[in-house]
Amino acid sequence: DSLWELYERWRSHHTIARSFEEKAKRFNVFKHNVRHIHETNKKEKPYKLKLNKFGDMTTEEFRRSYAGSNIKHHRMLKGERRATGKFMYANVNALPTSVDWRKNGAVTPVKNQGQCGSCWAFSTVVAVEGINQIRTKELTSLSEQELVDCDTNENQGCSGGLMDLAFEFIKEKGGLTSELVYPYQASDETCDKNKENAPVVSIDGHEDVPENSEDDLMKAVSHQPVSVAIDAGSSDFQFYSEYELQGSDAFCRACVATSGTCGYESADGGGLRHVCICDH
């Protein structure tokens, strides 16, 4: 009874409507998730989980709805690399012990992608907003919706996409318009050509950080926010609350979600202690 009451309070708090039949099904998922959160928090892990608005979603549903980088479809890990230049920070040696581009004014406030697999668009925009602020000293919130609606040659809007392709799109179209002009809808809409043809920030190319190299990631992030893909398909990521995610639940492998890396803190003796993720 107490779990059912908790479920009803949770639904009321998050204003989630369910039919009677759906509630019975979702309550079983909710119970499983509550137990997982409770059992995980009893363990000596460097992070805590917390019940949130995803409380009655299965991990697979969460993955489908919110982790939309579509890496397998685009063969990101094994396919052709499309970067337009070599790694420009390869010869950087002296690195600061920590970097946080949020504190330096190069990261916009957290945005909400909603129930749309558009994290690839948000990840792309984080990087473009960041380098633009670093170069111009002006932080402009750019339009993820333009990428969702208009970058559809290979990317698939709310069904997933790839950041490399989005960077190419921005370059070829002459830039990206602002979020104010082309606001986010969390759904696949028809491309608004008038808004698309009003870019406010442009790029001349993009580069890939060498794979499996913490040093190269630190070199890149020390100079600008970086677009990254993360394995966010686990239940721990679904209910992550605070502290650091480590191990197989945090580092990029069979990546299913995207975000921006906006800083890091180095460990004693070199290497990464943790990275700061600009999640949306």
JSON list of N, CA and C in Angstrom, two decimals, residues 129-157:
[
{"chain": "A", "resi": 129, "resn": "GLU", "atom": "N", "xyz": [27.86, 27.16, -29.56]},
{"chain": "A", "resi": 129, "resn": "GLU", "atom": "CA", "xyz": [27.64, 28.30, -28.66]},
{"chain": "A", "resi": 129, "resn": "GLU", "atom": "C", "xyz": [28.90, 28.63, -27.88]},
{"chain": "A", "resi": 130, "resn": "GLY", "atom": "N", "xyz": [29.60, 27.58, -27.43]},
{"chain": "A", "resi": 130, "resn": "GLY", "atom": "CA", "xyz": [30.79, 27.79, -26.62]},
{"chain": "A", "resi": 130, "resn": "GLY", "atom": "C", "xyz": [31.92, 28.45, -27.38]},
{"chain": "A", "resi": 131, "resn": "ILE", "atom": "N", "xyz": [32.27, 27.92, -28.55]},
{"chain": "A", "resi": 131, "resn": "ILE", "atom": "CA", "xyz": [33.39, 28.50, -29.29]},
{"chain": "A", "resi": 131, "resn": "ILE", "atom": "C", "xyz": [33.04, 29.89, -29.79]},
{"chain": "A", "resi": 132, "resn": "ASN", "atom": "N", "xyz": [31.77, 30.14, -30.09]},
{"chain": "A", "resi": 132, "resn": "ASN", "atom": "CA", "xyz": [31.36, 31.48, -30.50]},
{"chain": "A", "resi": 132, "resn": "ASN", "atom": "C", "xyz": [31.55, 32.49, -29.36]},
{"chain": "A", "resi": 133, "resn": "GLN", "atom": "N", "xyz": [31.17, 32.09, -28.13]},
{"chain": "A", "resi": 133, "resn": "GLN", "atom": "CA", "xyz": [31.35, 32.99, -26.99]},
{"chain": "A", "resi": 133, "resn": "GLN", "atom": "C", "xyz": [32.83, 33.25, -26.73]},
{"chain": "A", "resi": 134, "resn": "ILE", "atom": "N", "xyz": [33.64, 32.22, -26.85]},
{"chain": "A", "resi": 134, "resn": "ILE", "atom": "CA", "xyz": [35.07, 32.38, -26.61]},
{"chain": "A", "resi": 134, "resn": "ILE", "atom": "C", "xyz": [35.69, 33.34, -27.63]},
{"chain": "A", "resi": 135, "resn": "ARG", "atom": "N", "xyz": [35.23, 33.26, -28.86]},
{"chain": "A", "resi": 135, "resn": "ARG", "atom": "CA", "xyz": [35.79, 34.12, -29.92]},
{"chain": "A", "resi": 135, "resn": "ARG", "atom": "C", "xyz": [35.20, 35.53, -29.90]},
{"chain": "A", "resi": 136, "resn": "THR", "atom": "N", "xyz": [33.91, 35.66, -29.61]},
{"chain": "A", "resi": 136, "resn": "THR", "atom": "CA", "xyz": [33.25, 36.97, -29.73]},
{"chain": "A", "resi": 136, "resn": "THR", "atom": "C", "xyz": [32.92, 37.62, -28.39]},
{"chain": "A", "resi": 137, "resn": "LYS", "atom": "N", "xyz": [33.01, 36.85, -27.30]},
{"chain": "A", "resi": 137, "resn": "LYS", "atom": "CA", "xyz": [32.63, 37.31, -25.96]},
{"chain": "A", "resi": 137, "resn": "LYS", "atom": "C", "xyz": [31.12, 37.52, -25.82]},
{"chain": "A", "resi": 138, "resn": "GLU", "atom": "N", "xyz": [30.35, 36.99, -26.76]},
{"chain": "A", "resi": 138, "resn": "GLU", "atom": "CA", "xyz": [28.90, 37.07, -26.68]},
{"chain": "A", "resi": 138, "resn": "GLU", "atom": "C", "xyz": [28.31, 35.66, -26.64]},
{"chain": "A", "resi": 139, "resn": "LEU", "atom": "N", "xyz": [27.48, 35.38, -25.63]},
{"chain": "A", "resi": 139, "resn": "LEU", "atom": "CA", "xyz": [26.85, 34.07, -25.50]},
{"chain": "A", "resi": 139, "resn": "LEU", "atom": "C", "xyz": [25.46, 34.13, -26.12]},
{"chain": "A", "resi": 140, "resn": "THR", "atom": "N", "xyz": [25.28, 33.45, -27.23]},
{"chain": "A", "resi": 140, "resn": "THR", "atom": "CA", "xyz": [24.00, 33.45, -27.95]},
{"chain": "A", "resi": 140, "resn": "THR", "atom": "C", "xyz": [23.41, 32.05, -27.93]},
{"chain": "A", "resi": 141, "resn": "SER", "atom": "N", "xyz": [22.19, 31.92, -27.45]},
{"chain": "A", "resi": 141, "resn": "SER", "atom": "CA", "xyz": [21.51, 30.63, -27.44]},
{"chain": "A", "resi": 141, "resn": "SER", "atom": "C", "xyz": [21.04, 30.31, -28.86]},
{"chain": "A", "resi": 142, "resn": "LEU", "atom": "N", "xyz": [21.50, 29.20, -29.40]},
{"chain": "A", "resi": 142, "resn": "LEU", "atom": "CA", "xyz": [21.23, 28.83, -30.79]},
{"chain": "A", "resi": 142, "resn": "LEU", "atom": "C", "xyz": [20.10, 27.81, -30.90]},
{"chain": "A", "resi": 143, "resn": "SER", "atom": "N", "xyz": [19.64, 27.59, -32.12]},
{"chain": "A", "resi": 143, "resn": "SER", "atom": "CA", "xyz": [18.42, 26.81, -32.35]},
{"chain": "A", "resi": 143, "resn": "SER", "atom": "C", "xyz": [18.69, 25.33, -32.60]},
{"chain": "A", "resi": 144, "resn": "GLU", "atom": "N", "xyz": [18.35, 24.50, -31.62]},
{"chain": "A", "resi": 144, "resn": "GLU", "atom": "CA", "xyz": [18.36, 23.06, -31.83]},
{"chain": "A", "resi": 144, "resn": "GLU", "atom": "C", "xyz": [17.25, 22.64, -32.79]},
{"chain": "A", "resi": 145, "resn": "GLN", "atom": "N", "xyz": [16.13, 23.37, -32.74]},
{"chain": "A", "resi": 145, "resn": "GLN", "atom": "CA", "xyz": [14.99, 23.01, -33.57]},
{"chain": "A", "resi": 145, "resn": "GLN", "atom": "C", "xyz": [15.31, 23.14, -35.05]},
{"chain": "A", "resi": 146, "resn": "GLU", "atom": "N", "xyz": [16.16, 24.09, -35.42]},
{"chain": "A", "resi": 146, "resn": "GLU", "atom": "CA", "xyz": [16.56, 24.19, -36.82]},
{"chain": "A", "resi": 146, "resn": "GLU", "atom": "C", "xyz": [17.26, 22.92, -37.28]},
{"chain": "A", "resi": 147, "resn": "LEU", "atom": "N", "xyz": [18.11, 22.36, -36.43]},
{"chain": "A", "resi": 147, "resn": "LEU", "atom": "CA", "xyz": [18.78, 21.10, -36.78]},
{"chain": "A", "resi": 147, "resn": "LEU", "atom": "C", "xyz": [17.77, 19.97, -36.87]},
{"chain": "A", "resi": 148, "resn": "VAL", "atom": "N", "xyz": [16.85, 19.90, -35.93]},
{"chain": "A", "resi": 148, "resn": "VAL", "atom": "CA", "xyz": [15.84, 18.84, -35.93]},
{"chain": "A", "resi": 148, "resn": "VAL", "atom": "C", "xyz": [14.99, 18.89, -37.20]},
{"chain": "A", "resi": 149, "resn": "ASP", "atom": "N", "xyz": [14.58, 20.08, -37.58]},
{"chain": "A", "resi": 149, "resn": "ASP", "atom": "CA", "xyz": [13.65, 20.24, -38.71]},
{"chain": "A", "resi": 149, "resn": "ASP", "atom": "C", "xyz": [14.34, 20.24, -40.07]},
{"chain": "A", "resi": 150, "resn": "CYS", "atom": "N", "xyz": [15.52, 20.84, -40.14]},
{"chain": "A", "resi": 150, "resn": "CYS", "atom": "CA", "xyz": [16.12, 21.14, -41.44]},
{"chain": "A", "resi": 150, "resn": "CYS", "atom": "C", "xyz": [17.30, 20.25, -41.81]},
{"chain": "A", "resi": 151, "resn": "ASP", "atom": "N", "xyz": [18.02, 19.73, -40.82]},
{"chain": "A", "resi": 151, "resn": "ASP", "atom": "CA", "xyz": [19.16, 18.85, -41.11]},
{"chain": "A", "resi": 151, "resn": "ASP", "atom": "C", "xyz": [18.66, 17.42, -41.21]},
{"chain": "A", "resi": 152, "resn": "THR", "atom": "N", "xyz": [18.00, 17.11, -42.31]},
{"chain": "A", "resi": 152, "resn": "THR", "atom": "CA", "xyz": [17.30, 15.82, -42.44]},
{"chain": "A", "resi": 152, "resn": "THR", "atom": "C", "xyz": [17.80, 14.97, -43.60]},
{"chain": "A", "resi": 153, "resn": "ASN", "atom": "N", "xyz": [18.92, 15.34, -44.20]},
{"chain": "A", "resi": 153, "resn": "ASN", "atom": "CA", "xyz": [19.46, 14.53, -45.29]},
{"chain": "A", "resi": 153, "resn": "ASN", "atom": "C", "xyz": [19.88, 13.15, -44.79]},
{"chain": "A", "resi": 154, "resn": "GLU", "atom": "N", "xyz": [20.60, 13.13, -43.65]},
{"chain": "A", "resi": 154, "resn": "GLU", "atom": "CA", "xyz": [20.99, 11.87, -43.01]},
{"chain": "A", "resi": 154, "resn": "GLU", "atom": "C", "xyz": [20.55, 11.82, -41.55]},
{"chain": "A", "resi": 155, "resn": "ASN", "atom": "N", "xyz": [20.58, 12.94, -40.86]},
{"chain": "A", "resi": 155, "resn": "ASN", "atom": "CA", "xyz": [20.07, 12.98, -39.50]},
{"chain": "A", "resi": 155, "resn": "ASN", "atom": "C", "xyz": [18.55, 12.83, -39.50]},
{"chain": "A", "resi": 156, "resn": "GLN", "atom": "N", "xyz": [18.01, 12.39, -38.36]},
{"chain": "A", "resi": 156, "resn": "GLN", "atom": "CA", "xyz": [16.60, 11.98, -38.32]},
{"chain": "A", "resi": 156, "resn": "GLN", "atom": "C", "xyz": [15.80, 12.64, -37.21]},
{"chain": "A", "resi": 157, "resn": "GLY", "atom": "N", "xyz": [16.12, 13.89, -36.92]},
{"chain": "A", "resi": 157, "resn": "GLY", "atom": "CA", "xyz": [15.32, 14.64, -35.97]},
{"chain": "A", "resi": 157, "resn": "GLY", "atom": "C", "xyz": [15.19, 13.98, -34.62]}
]
